[in-house]
Amino acid sequence: MSGSLWLKTPGGDTLPAIPRPRRAGAGAPAGDPMEELAERLAPFIAAAVHPDEIAAVLESDGMTDEHIRLAYGRHDSFGLAEELYARVPRSFPEPAETPDPWKVSLTACLLRGLIFALPGLAYVLGAPLLEGPPDRLGLPAGTLTLLAGALIGWVWDQTLSHRAYSWLGLGDRAAAGRTLLVGAPAGALLGGAAALAVPGGPAFSYAFAAGQALYVGAATVLLVLGRERLLLCALAPMAVGAVVSLVVGLATPLRVALLLLSLLGACTLALRELPLVEGVRTAARRVRDRLRRGPGEGTVRWRMLRGAEEEFAPRGPRLGDSVPFGVFGLGTGLLVLYAALGEVLAGGPAEAVAAPSAVALTLSMGPAEWLLHRFRSGSLAGLRAARSPRAFWGRMAATLAECLASYLTVLLALGIAGTLLWTGAPGLTGVRVATLLLLGTVMWTGLLLQSFGAVRAAAGVCASAAGAQSLALLTGFGQPRLVQLVVAGAAAAALAGLVCVLLGRATAHR
């Protein structure tokens, strides 16, 4: 090698410069070349974790083996590097301060939690329109119809959101828009079809379920694209009308008008964010190309002609990677549903509906999101401060306990407030409180595992818990409250165990 490889650019050095040897004055005694080299490269040698790093620095600075043998009396760069590594003590510099990528606004997270819960006021506004005798479980007319549509919409929303976020993570906002343009209407159709498949509801319940499905699709688009404030504005007429209806009676046409106004507002705002024109043109072009092809004609499948060197070309997110998020949504959705209606579904009185628990879990998603970001911020601090794997695990365990305890405190406060404010709600007994807190643990640790990249494990645990509780309800096994407590406790313990296993792995905190 003829010269140094520490290149310089007009904007500055691309690599740190190695200090050059100092010229000795005339008549000065010659120093030890090894000492001079060790002193000159001290910052690099002290920070090295293996002699090979020092050898790479020496070679990149233009030192050949012949030069090393003549100047330092060592066989090659590796022998010289080993001696320098042993001569200079280790001294790892602290990394430079960098912006925290996990720092988010608490207000933004609380806003998202509020947006998750506000659509529930639509049921308050539309309740007088769902007239009819109670269904076979003693629930208000149309409840099962609306629940079926909401559950399917929730599952589809989770899957679609992950796929769109994956495209956004790759920096392709246009692809995310196309995904939402196709997926949101498909989810609305699935939610509406699920509601129509439940017989026995009043006529208005099916119209309400169709509007619910359309809203879920529109809300998914706006939330994924970061338009929470626009969605809040769209929900404002319905929310204000629902609050007013609790004080004074509203005429039926006014109730319907407020519901339609918020629905049309959300759908219009969502359409404005989507590449609608581009999507229509693309679909028309594909249809036109298909119609122009004759029998036996068509493009050659390029995938069959690809060479081995092209197999590693960058591709978009795989569809199968989004499915576990839908399974996780199904499992948690069923667990929340059973927390609210478990006793009624098992044949208990309609007064046993624990709606405040479901509302508390929904509202708590805002603080849960903020605490998840705070935990991930703490993991970066732990990686910088810890000096051993055991110390890192200990720091992260303390951060986990702090964040989880804070979330459960918020959830308990919301549950107590909801029970006190909700007329006719069942009291928060010890079993109900324990079940609520265990379900909160399941939700928060499941979301944490998602951020660790272990969504399949979280989805498997939540789906298994929901399946076990469904089986207990179908067979009439056990007392509903105790079954909920045991299932939630087992799921929380399994997820907490998985979190503890991954807690000390630095790669899980990427």
Short mmCIF file of C-alpha atoms in Angstrom, two decimals:
data_model
loop_
_atom_site.label_atom_id
_atom_site.label_comp_id
_atom_site.label_asym_id
_atom_site.label_seq_id
_atom_site.Cartn_x
_atom_site.Cartn_y
_atom_site.Cartn_z
CA MET A 1 0.00 0.00 0.00
CA SER A 2 1.46 3.32 -1.09
CA GLY A 3 -0.28 5.74 1.26
CA SER A 4 -2.85 6.41 3.92
CA LEU A 5 -6.49 5.45 3.30
CA TRP A 6 -7.93 8.09 5.65
CA LEU A 7 -9.70 9.98 2.88
CA LYS A 8 -10.83 13.58 3.09
CA THR A 9 -13.87 15.15 1.52
CA PRO A 10 -14.78 18.82 1.03
CA GLY A 11 -17.29 18.48 3.89
CA GLY A 12 -14.75 17.12 6.38
CA ASP A 13 -13.00 13.89 7.37
CA THR A 14 -14.91 10.67 6.68
CA LEU A 15 -12.77 8.80 9.25
CA PRO A 16 -10.85 10.04 12.28
CA ALA A 17 -7.31 11.10 11.42
CA ILE A 18 -4.36 9.16 12.82
CA PRO A 19 -1.74 11.47 14.33
CA ARG A 20 1.47 11.49 12.30
CA PRO A 21 4.90 10.84 13.88
CA ARG A 22 6.64 13.88 15.29
CA ARG A 23 10.00 14.85 13.80
CA ALA A 24 12.84 14.59 16.26
CA GLY A 25 15.12 17.59 16.59
CA ALA A 26 18.73 17.49 15.39
CA GLY A 27 20.97 15.51 17.68
CA ALA A 28 18.08 14.21 19.81
CA PRO A 29 18.40 10.57 20.90
CA ALA A 30 16.24 8.10 18.99
CA GLY A 31 13.22 6.93 20.96
CA ASP A 32 11.69 3.49 21.14
CA PRO A 33 9.60 3.14 17.94
CA MET A 34 7.10 0.92 19.72
CA GLU A 35 6.57 3.54 22.43
CA GLU A 36 6.15 6.26 19.83
CA LEU A 37 3.65 4.17 17.86
CA ALA A 38 1.70 3.25 21.00
CA GLU A 39 1.55 6.90 22.02
CA ARG A 40 0.48 8.04 18.55
CA LEU A 41 -2.29 5.43 18.24
CA ALA A 42 -3.28 5.40 21.93
CA PRO A 43 -6.94 6.47 21.38
CA PHE A 44 -7.52 3.74 18.81
CA ILE A 45 -5.69 1.03 20.74
CA ALA A 46 -7.41 1.81 24.05
CA ALA A 47 -10.87 1.60 22.47
CA ALA A 48 -10.18 -1.66 20.61
CA VAL A 49 -11.87 -4.84 21.82
CA HIS A 50 -9.60 -7.18 19.78
CA PRO A 51 -6.09 -6.91 18.29
CA ASP A 52 -7.52 -7.36 14.80
CA GLU A 53 -9.05 -3.89 15.07
CA ILE A 54 -5.57 -2.44 15.62
CA ALA A 55 -4.19 -4.48 12.73
CA ALA A 56 -6.86 -3.03 10.46
CA VAL A 57 -5.90 0.50 11.53
CA LEU A 58 -2.21 -0.19 10.86
CA GLU A 59 -2.88 -1.63 7.41
CA SER A 60 -5.28 1.16 6.50
CA ASP A 61 -2.52 3.65 7.40
CA GLY A 62 -0.24 2.11 4.78
CA MET A 63 2.00 -0.05 6.94
CA THR A 64 3.22 -3.06 5.02
CA ASP A 65 4.67 -6.19 6.62
CA GLU A 66 8.10 -5.29 5.24
CA HIS A 67 7.95 -1.85 6.83
CA ILE A 68 6.82 -3.39 10.13
CA ARG A 69 9.73 -5.86 10.12
CA LEU A 70 12.29 -3.11 9.40
CA ALA A 71 10.89 -0.42 11.76
CA TYR A 72 9.46 -2.46 14.64
CA GLY A 73 11.07 -5.88 14.40
CA ARG A 74 7.75 -7.73 14.28
CA HIS A 75 6.74 -10.32 11.71
CA ASP A 76 3.56 -8.68 10.42
CA SER A 77 0.74 -6.30 11.32
CA PHE A 78 -1.05 -8.90 13.45
CA GLY A 79 1.99 -9.53 15.64
CA LEU A 80 2.51 -5.80 16.07
CA ALA A 81 -1.18 -5.31 16.86
CA GLU A 82 -1.12 -7.98 19.56
CA GLU A 83 1.83 -6.32 21.30
CA LEU A 84 0.21 -2.88 21.10
CA TYR A 85 -3.04 -4.34 22.45
CA ALA A 86 -1.20 -5.79 25.44
CA ARG A 87 0.85 -2.62 26.05
CA VAL A 88 -1.99 -0.06 26.15
CA PRO A 89 -4.73 -0.49 28.81
CA ARG A 90 -8.37 -0.53 27.73
CA SER A 91 -10.23 2.77 27.94
CA PHE A 92 -13.57 2.86 26.18
CA PRO A 93 -14.80 6.40 25.50
CA GLU A 94 -18.36 7.35 26.24
CA PRO A 95 -20.49 7.62 23.09
CA ALA A 96 -21.50 11.09 21.99
CA GLU A 97 -24.90 12.32 23.05
CA THR A 98 -27.51 11.61 20.39
CA PRO A 99 -31.19 12.61 20.16
CA ASP A 100 -33.53 10.09 21.76
CA PRO A 101 -35.54 8.50 18.91
CA TRP A 102 -38.13 7.18 21.36
CA LYS A 103 -39.05 10.51 22.90
CA VAL A 104 -42.68 11.30 22.08
CA SER A 105 -45.20 13.82 23.30
CA LEU A 106 -47.47 12.66 26.11
CA THR A 107 -50.22 14.87 24.68
CA ALA A 108 -50.07 13.06 21.32
CA CYS A 109 -50.36 9.68 23.01
CA LEU A 110 -53.28 10.81 25.19
CA LEU A 111 -54.96 12.16 22.05
CA ARG A 112 -54.67 8.75 20.40
CA GLY A 113 -56.15 7.07 23.46
CA LEU A 114 -59.04 9.53 23.43
CA ILE A 115 -59.63 8.86 19.72
CA PHE A 116 -59.74 5.12 20.42
CA ALA A 117 -62.50 5.65 22.99
CA LEU A 118 -64.58 8.46 21.44
CA PRO A 119 -66.35 6.23 18.88
CA GLY A 120 -68.02 4.51 21.82
CA LEU A 121 -70.17 7.63 22.22
CA ALA A 122 -71.80 6.76 18.91
CA TYR A 123 -73.54 3.89 20.67
CA VAL A 124 -74.89 6.35 23.23
CA LEU A 125 -76.24 8.57 20.47
CA GLY A 126 -77.72 5.69 18.51
CA ALA A 127 -79.07 3.64 21.43
CA PRO A 128 -82.70 4.91 21.14
CA LEU A 129 -82.69 3.84 17.48
CA LEU A 130 -81.87 0.25 18.37
CA GLU A 131 -85.35 -0.52 19.53
CA GLY A 132 -86.51 -4.06 19.93
CA PRO A 133 -86.75 -6.88 22.42
CA PRO A 134 -83.54 -8.07 24.07
CA ASP A 135 -81.72 -10.84 22.28
CA ARG A 136 -81.46 -14.42 23.49
CA LEU A 137 -78.65 -13.49 25.91
CA GLY A 138 -80.62 -10.65 27.47
CA LEU A 139 -78.45 -7.97 25.86
CA PRO A 140 -79.97 -4.89 24.19
CA ALA A 141 -81.23 -5.44 20.66
CA GLY A 142 -78.51 -5.42 18.02
CA THR A 143 -75.61 -5.87 20.45
CA LEU A 144 -74.34 -9.10 18.90
CA THR A 145 -74.65 -7.63 15.41
CA LEU A 146 -72.50 -4.66 16.32
CA LEU A 147 -69.99 -6.77 18.26
CA ALA A 148 -69.43 -9.12 15.33
CA GLY A 149 -68.73 -6.25 12.93
CA ALA A 150 -66.50 -4.45 15.45
CA LEU A 151 -64.41 -7.55 16.22
CA ILE A 152 -63.77 -8.41 12.57
CA GLY A 153 -62.98 -4.77 11.85
CA TRP A 154 -60.52 -4.67 14.75
CA VAL A 155 -58.67 -7.77 13.52
CA TRP A 156 -58.45 -6.44 9.95
CA ASP A 157 -57.39 -3.02 11.22
CA GLN A 158 -54.44 -4.52 13.11
CA THR A 159 -53.23 -6.47 10.07
CA LEU A 160 -53.68 -3.59 7.64
CA SER A 161 -52.04 -1.06 9.96
CA HIS A 162 -48.91 -3.18 10.34
CA ARG A 163 -48.55 -3.64 6.60
CA ALA A 164 -48.98 0.09 5.96
CA TYR A 165 -46.55 0.99 8.76
CA SER A 166 -44.04 -1.45 7.24
CA TRP A 167 -44.13 0.44 3.97
CA LEU A 168 -43.77 3.73 5.83
CA GLY A 169 -40.76 2.28 7.65
CA LEU A 170 -39.18 1.55 4.28
CA GLY A 171 -39.72 5.18 3.28
CA ASP A 172 -42.34 4.36 0.63
CA ARG A 173 -45.35 6.50 1.55
CA ALA A 174 -46.90 5.91 -1.88
CA ALA A 175 -46.93 2.14 -1.32
CA ALA A 176 -48.45 2.67 2.14
CA GLY A 177 -51.18 4.78 0.53
CA ARG A 178 -51.89 2.08 -2.06
CA THR A 179 -52.07 -0.53 0.69
CA LEU A 180 -54.60 1.53 2.61
CA LEU A 181 -56.54 2.33 -0.57
CA VAL A 182 -57.12 -1.38 -1.19
CA GLY A 183 -57.22 -2.64 2.40
CA ALA A 184 -59.55 -0.12 4.04
CA PRO A 185 -62.54 -0.76 1.69
CA ALA A 186 -61.91 -4.51 1.92
CA GLY A 187 -62.01 -4.32 5.72
CA ALA A 188 -65.24 -2.32 5.60
CA LEU A 189 -66.82 -5.01 3.43
CA LEU A 190 -65.66 -7.76 5.79
CA GLY A 191 -66.95 -5.93 8.87
CA GLY A 192 -70.31 -5.26 7.23
CA ALA A 193 -70.59 -8.88 6.06
CA ALA A 194 -69.82 -10.16 9.57
CA ALA A 195 -72.58 -7.98 11.02
CA LEU A 196 -75.09 -9.11 8.38
CA ALA A 197 -74.26 -12.73 9.18
CA VAL A 198 -75.75 -12.33 12.69
CA PRO A 199 -79.52 -12.83 12.48
CA GLY A 200 -82.23 -11.38 14.66
CA GLY A 201 -81.10 -7.76 15.02
CA PRO A 202 -83.29 -4.73 14.39
CA ALA A 203 -83.09 -3.13 10.97
CA PHE A 204 -81.20 -0.06 12.17
CA SER A 205 -78.50 -2.24 13.77
CA TYR A 206 -77.36 -3.42 10.33
CA ALA A 207 -77.22 0.13 9.01
CA PHE A 208 -75.31 1.17 12.13
CA ALA A 209 -72.90 -1.76 11.68
CA ALA A 210 -72.27 -0.74 8.06
CA GLY A 211 -71.45 2.79 9.18
CA GLN A 212 -69.24 1.35 11.93
CA ALA A 213 -67.30 -0.68 9.34
CA LEU A 214 -66.81 2.38 7.13
CA TYR A 215 -65.60 4.41 10.08
CA VAL A 216 -63.05 1.75 11.11
CA GLY A 217 -61.58 1.82 7.61
CA ALA A 218 -61.41 5.61 7.51
CA ALA A 219 -59.95 5.84 11.02
CA THR A 220 -57.27 3.30 10.12
CA VAL A 221 -56.16 5.44 7.19
CA LEU A 222 -56.01 8.65 9.23
CA LEU A 223 -54.27 7.10 12.23
CA VAL A 224 -51.61 5.32 10.16
CA LEU A 225 -50.84 8.49 8.21
CA GLY A 226 -50.59 10.57 11.38
CA ARG A 227 -53.80 12.58 10.98
CA GLU A 228 -55.15 12.18 14.52
CA ARG A 229 -56.24 15.79 14.85
CA LEU A 230 -58.28 15.60 11.65
CA LEU A 231 -59.99 12.48 12.94
CA LEU A 232 -60.74 14.22 16.22
CA CYS A 233 -62.40 17.06 14.32
CA ALA A 234 -64.52 14.57 12.39
CA LEU A 235 -65.65 12.90 15.62
CA ALA A 236 -66.49 16.18 17.34
CA PRO A 237 -70.14 16.54 16.12
CA MET A 238 -71.03 13.02 17.19
CA ALA A 239 -69.23 13.32 20.54
CA VAL A 240 -70.85 16.65 21.40
CA GLY A 241 -74.26 15.32 20.41
CA ALA A 242 -73.82 12.22 22.57
CA VAL A 243 -72.89 14.30 25.63
CA VAL A 244 -75.85 16.63 25.05
CA SER A 245 -78.19 13.66 24.64
CA LEU A 246 -77.32 12.54 28.17
CA VAL A 247 -78.75 15.80 29.50
CA VAL A 248 -81.63 16.57 27.15
CA GLY A 249 -83.44 14.39 24.67
CA LEU A 250 -82.58 14.77 20.99
CA ALA A 251 -84.94 14.11 18.11
CA THR A 252 -84.29 11.02 16.02
CA PRO A 253 -83.51 12.93 12.79
CA LEU A 254 -80.92 15.01 14.67
CA ARG A 255 -79.27 11.89 16.10
CA VAL A 256 -79.02 10.33 12.65
CA ALA A 257 -77.72 13.59 11.16
CA LEU A 258 -74.94 13.86 13.78
CA LEU A 259 -73.89 10.25 13.21
CA LEU A 260 -73.83 10.71 9.44
CA LEU A 261 -71.97 14.02 9.72
CA SER A 262 -69.09 12.45 11.68
CA LEU A 263 -69.03 9.39 9.43
CA LEU A 264 -68.96 11.42 6.22
CA GLY A 265 -66.34 13.73 7.68
CA ALA A 266 -64.02 10.83 8.58
CA CYS A 267 -64.50 9.16 5.19
CA THR A 268 -63.92 12.41 3.29
CA LEU A 269 -60.74 13.18 5.20
CA ALA A 270 -59.47 9.64 4.64
CA LEU A 271 -60.15 9.81 0.90
CA ARG A 272 -58.27 13.08 0.74
CA GLU A 273 -55.17 11.38 2.16
CA LEU A 274 -55.27 8.40 -0.22
CA PRO A 275 -53.84 8.29 -3.77
CA LEU A 276 -57.33 7.81 -5.19
CA VAL A 277 -56.69 9.15 -8.68
CA GLU A 278 -53.48 7.17 -9.07
CA GLY A 279 -55.20 4.01 -7.82
CA VAL A 280 -58.09 4.38 -10.28
CA ARG A 281 -55.69 4.96 -13.17
CA THR A 282 -53.62 1.91 -12.22
CA ALA A 283 -56.69 -0.30 -11.95
CA ALA A 284 -58.04 0.95 -15.29
CA ARG A 285 -54.68 0.35 -16.96
CA ARG A 286 -54.51 -3.22 -15.68
CA VAL A 287 -58.05 -3.96 -16.82
CA ARG A 288 -57.33 -2.46 -20.23
CA ASP A 289 -54.15 -4.52 -20.61
CA ARG A 290 -56.00 -7.70 -19.72
CA LEU A 291 -58.74 -7.01 -22.24
CA ARG A 292 -56.22 -6.34 -25.02
CA ARG A 293 -54.40 -9.62 -24.57
CA GLY A 294 -55.34 -12.44 -26.88
CA PRO A 295 -55.57 -16.09 -25.81
CA GLY A 296 -52.16 -17.45 -24.90
CA GLU A 297 -50.61 -14.00 -24.81
CA GLY A 298 -49.19 -12.22 -21.83
CA THR A 299 -45.96 -11.16 -20.25
CA VAL A 300 -43.27 -13.71 -19.46
CA ARG A 301 -43.06 -14.35 -15.75
CA TRP A 302 -39.83 -12.59 -14.96
CA ARG A 303 -39.44 -14.43 -11.67
CA MET A 304 -38.68 -17.62 -13.60
CA LEU A 305 -35.82 -15.88 -15.42
CA ARG A 306 -34.13 -14.38 -12.39
CA GLY A 307 -30.57 -15.39 -11.71
CA ALA A 308 -29.25 -16.54 -8.36
CA GLU A 309 -27.53 -13.20 -7.85
CA GLU A 310 -30.91 -11.43 -7.97
CA GLU A 311 -32.53 -13.43 -5.19
CA PHE A 312 -31.35 -10.94 -2.61
CA ALA A 313 -32.78 -7.86 -4.28
CA PRO A 314 -34.75 -5.63 -1.87
CA ARG A 315 -38.43 -6.39 -1.70
CA GLY A 316 -41.43 -5.03 0.14
CA PRO A 317 -42.79 -6.40 3.41
CA ARG A 318 -44.18 -9.90 3.27
CA LEU A 319 -47.90 -10.29 3.76
CA GLY A 320 -47.36 -13.16 6.18
CA ASP A 321 -45.49 -10.86 8.56
CA SER A 322 -48.67 -8.85 9.16
CA VAL A 323 -50.91 -11.82 9.97
CA PRO A 324 -49.64 -12.30 13.57
CA PHE A 325 -50.70 -8.74 14.35
CA GLY A 326 -54.23 -9.62 13.28
CA VAL A 327 -54.14 -12.75 15.43
CA PHE A 328 -52.95 -10.64 18.36
CA GLY A 329 -55.83 -8.24 17.73
CA LEU A 330 -58.30 -11.12 17.67
CA GLY A 331 -57.00 -12.56 20.94
CA THR A 332 -56.93 -9.26 22.84
CA GLY A 333 -60.28 -8.20 21.37
CA LEU A 334 -61.94 -11.37 22.61
CA LEU A 335 -60.34 -11.03 26.05
CA VAL A 336 -61.63 -7.45 26.38
CA LEU A 337 -65.05 -8.56 25.13
CA TYR A 338 -65.21 -11.35 27.72
CA ALA A 339 -64.12 -8.91 30.43
CA ALA A 340 -67.19 -6.81 29.66
CA LEU A 341 -69.75 -9.48 28.71
CA GLY A 342 -68.34 -12.74 30.02
CA GLU A 343 -70.91 -13.25 32.74
CA VAL A 344 -73.80 -12.32 30.46
CA LEU A 345 -72.59 -14.64 27.70
CA ALA A 346 -72.42 -17.42 30.29
CA GLY A 347 -76.09 -16.91 31.12
CA GLY A 348 -75.84 -14.27 33.82
CA PRO A 349 -78.13 -11.24 34.18
CA ALA A 350 -77.82 -8.32 31.79
CA GLU A 351 -76.91 -6.11 34.75
CA ALA A 352 -73.58 -7.95 34.95
CA VAL A 353 -72.21 -6.11 31.92
CA ALA A 354 -68.86 -4.63 33.03
CA ALA A 355 -68.65 -1.94 30.35
CA PRO A 356 -66.42 0.39 32.45
CA SER A 357 -63.66 -2.23 32.33
CA ALA A 358 -63.69 -2.27 28.52
CA VAL A 359 -63.77 1.54 28.40
CA ALA A 360 -60.87 1.76 30.86
CA LEU A 361 -58.76 -0.65 28.79
CA THR A 362 -59.50 1.36 25.65
CA LEU A 363 -58.71 4.75 27.17
CA SER A 364 -55.53 3.38 28.75
CA MET A 365 -53.99 2.65 25.34
CA GLY A 366 -52.82 6.26 25.14
CA PRO A 367 -50.77 6.14 28.37
CA ALA A 368 -49.69 2.60 27.44
CA GLU A 369 -48.18 3.85 24.18
CA TRP A 370 -46.32 6.65 25.94
CA LEU A 371 -44.96 4.28 28.60
CA LEU A 372 -43.79 1.87 25.90
CA HIS A 373 -41.79 4.70 24.33
CA ARG A 374 -40.43 5.59 27.75
CA PHE A 375 -39.33 2.00 28.27
CA ARG A 376 -37.56 1.93 24.91
CA SER A 377 -35.87 5.22 25.81
CA GLY A 378 -34.73 3.64 29.06
CA SER A 379 -33.29 0.70 27.13
CA LEU A 380 -30.99 3.07 25.22
CA ALA A 381 -29.83 4.62 28.49
CA GLY A 382 -29.27 1.14 29.90
CA LEU A 383 -27.17 0.09 26.92
CA ARG A 384 -24.93 3.12 27.43
CA ALA A 385 -24.61 2.83 31.21
CA ALA A 386 -24.42 -0.94 31.84
CA ARG A 387 -20.99 -2.59 31.96
CA SER A 388 -22.12 -6.23 31.89
CA PRO A 389 -25.10 -8.29 30.66
CA ARG A 390 -26.22 -8.83 34.25
CA ALA A 391 -26.13 -5.12 35.00
CA PHE A 392 -28.06 -4.36 31.83
CA TRP A 393 -30.74 -6.94 32.70
CA GLY A 394 -31.05 -5.44 36.19
CA ARG A 395 -31.46 -1.90 34.87
CA MET A 396 -34.06 -3.00 32.34
CA ALA A 397 -35.97 -5.03 34.93
CA ALA A 398 -36.24 -1.93 37.11
CA THR A 399 -37.38 0.16 34.14
CA LEU A 400 -39.94 -2.50 33.21
CA ALA A 401 -41.34 -2.64 36.73
CA GLU A 402 -41.63 1.15 36.86
CA CYS A 403 -43.41 1.46 33.50
CA LEU A 404 -45.76 -1.48 34.09
CA ALA A 405 -46.67 -0.26 37.58
CA SER A 406 -47.39 3.21 36.18
CA TYR A 407 -49.64 1.77 33.49
CA LEU A 408 -51.56 -0.43 35.91
CA THR A 409 -52.05 2.54 38.23
CA VAL A 410 -53.56 4.57 35.38
CA LEU A 411 -55.74 1.62 34.36
CA LEU A 412 -57.04 1.12 37.90
CA ALA A 413 -57.86 4.82 38.22
CA LEU A 414 -59.77 4.73 34.93
CA GLY A 415 -61.64 1.60 36.02
CA ILE A 416 -62.67 3.13 39.34
CA ALA A 417 -63.74 6.40 37.71
CA GLY A 418 -65.74 4.59 35.05
CA THR A 419 -67.51 2.42 37.60
CA LEU A 420 -68.46 5.44 39.69
CA LEU A 421 -69.72 7.44 36.71
CA TRP A 422 -71.50 4.61 34.86
CA THR A 423 -75.07 4.28 36.06
CA GLY A 424 -75.96 0.71 36.96
CA ALA A 425 -72.45 -0.67 36.49
CA PRO A 426 -71.49 -3.61 38.74
CA GLY A 427 -69.14 -2.81 41.59
CA LEU A 428 -65.40 -3.36 41.36
CA THR A 429 -64.93 -6.38 43.60
CA GLY A 430 -61.53 -7.84 44.35
CA VAL A 431 -61.91 -10.44 41.58
CA ARG A 432 -62.91 -7.80 39.03
CA VAL A 433 -59.99 -5.55 39.98
CA ALA A 434 -57.53 -8.43 39.76
CA THR A 435 -58.92 -9.47 36.37
CA LEU A 436 -58.74 -5.92 35.06
CA LEU A 437 -55.12 -5.50 36.17
CA LEU A 438 -54.12 -8.89 34.75
CA LEU A 439 -55.73 -8.03 31.42
CA GLY A 440 -53.85 -4.74 31.46
CA THR A 441 -50.64 -6.69 32.02
CA VAL A 442 -51.49 -8.91 29.06
CA MET A 443 -52.14 -5.93 26.82
CA TRP A 444 -49.02 -3.97 27.80
CA THR A 445 -46.56 -6.88 27.80
CA GLY A 446 -48.03 -8.07 24.50
CA LEU A 447 -47.37 -4.65 22.95
CA LEU A 448 -43.87 -4.69 24.44
CA LEU A 449 -43.17 -8.08 22.85
CA GLN A 450 -44.35 -6.65 19.54
CA SER A 451 -41.72 -3.93 19.86
CA PHE A 452 -39.15 -6.67 20.64
CA GLY A 453 -40.04 -8.39 17.37
CA ALA A 454 -41.66 -11.34 19.18
CA VAL A 455 -45.18 -10.71 17.92
CA ARG A 456 -45.75 -14.37 17.05
CA ALA A 457 -45.19 -15.44 20.64
CA ALA A 458 -47.47 -12.67 21.95
CA ALA A 459 -50.15 -13.52 19.39
CA GLY A 460 -49.95 -17.22 20.25
CA VAL A 461 -50.39 -16.59 23.98
CA CYS A 462 -53.30 -14.14 23.55
CA ALA A 463 -55.07 -16.32 20.97
CA SER A 464 -54.67 -19.39 23.21
CA ALA A 465 -56.07 -17.49 26.19
CA ALA A 466 -59.05 -16.28 24.15
CA GLY A 467 -59.61 -19.82 22.84
CA ALA A 468 -59.50 -21.30 26.34
CA GLN A 469 -62.05 -18.79 27.64
CA SER A 470 -64.30 -19.34 24.60
CA LEU A 471 -64.19 -23.09 25.22
CA ALA A 472 -65.07 -22.58 28.88
CA LEU A 473 -68.07 -20.43 27.91
CA LEU A 474 -69.30 -22.91 25.31
CA THR A 475 -69.04 -25.88 27.67
CA GLY A 476 -70.26 -24.01 30.75
CA PHE A 477 -67.10 -24.94 32.63
CA GLY A 478 -66.47 -23.08 35.87
CA GLN A 479 -67.72 -19.82 37.23
CA PRO A 480 -67.25 -17.04 34.63
CA ARG A 481 -65.45 -14.60 36.91
CA LEU A 482 -62.99 -17.24 38.15
CA VAL A 483 -62.39 -18.50 34.61
CA GLN A 484 -61.57 -14.96 33.47
CA LEU A 485 -59.20 -14.51 36.42
CA VAL A 486 -57.36 -17.79 35.82
CA VAL A 487 -57.07 -17.30 32.05
CA ALA A 488 -55.88 -13.70 32.39
CA GLY A 489 -53.40 -14.70 35.09
CA ALA A 490 -51.97 -17.54 33.01
CA ALA A 491 -51.63 -15.32 29.93
CA ALA A 492 -50.02 -12.52 31.96
CA ALA A 493 -47.53 -14.94 33.52
CA ALA A 494 -46.61 -16.43 30.12
CA LEU A 495 -46.09 -13.03 28.51
CA ALA A 496 -44.14 -11.72 31.51
CA GLY A 497 -41.88 -14.77 31.30
CA LEU A 498 -41.21 -14.13 27.62
CA VAL A 499 -40.41 -10.49 28.36
CA CYS A 500 -37.94 -11.50 31.09
CA VAL A 501 -36.20 -13.89 28.70
CA LEU A 502 -35.76 -11.17 26.07
CA LEU A 503 -35.07 -8.36 28.52
CA GLY A 504 -31.32 -8.93 28.71
CA ARG A 505 -30.76 -9.35 24.99
CA ALA A 506 -29.40 -6.16 23.53
CA THR A 507 -30.58 -7.12 20.05
CA ALA A 508 -34.20 -7.17 21.25
CA HIS A 509 -33.97 -3.45 22.04
CA ARG A 510 -33.10 -2.34 18.51
#
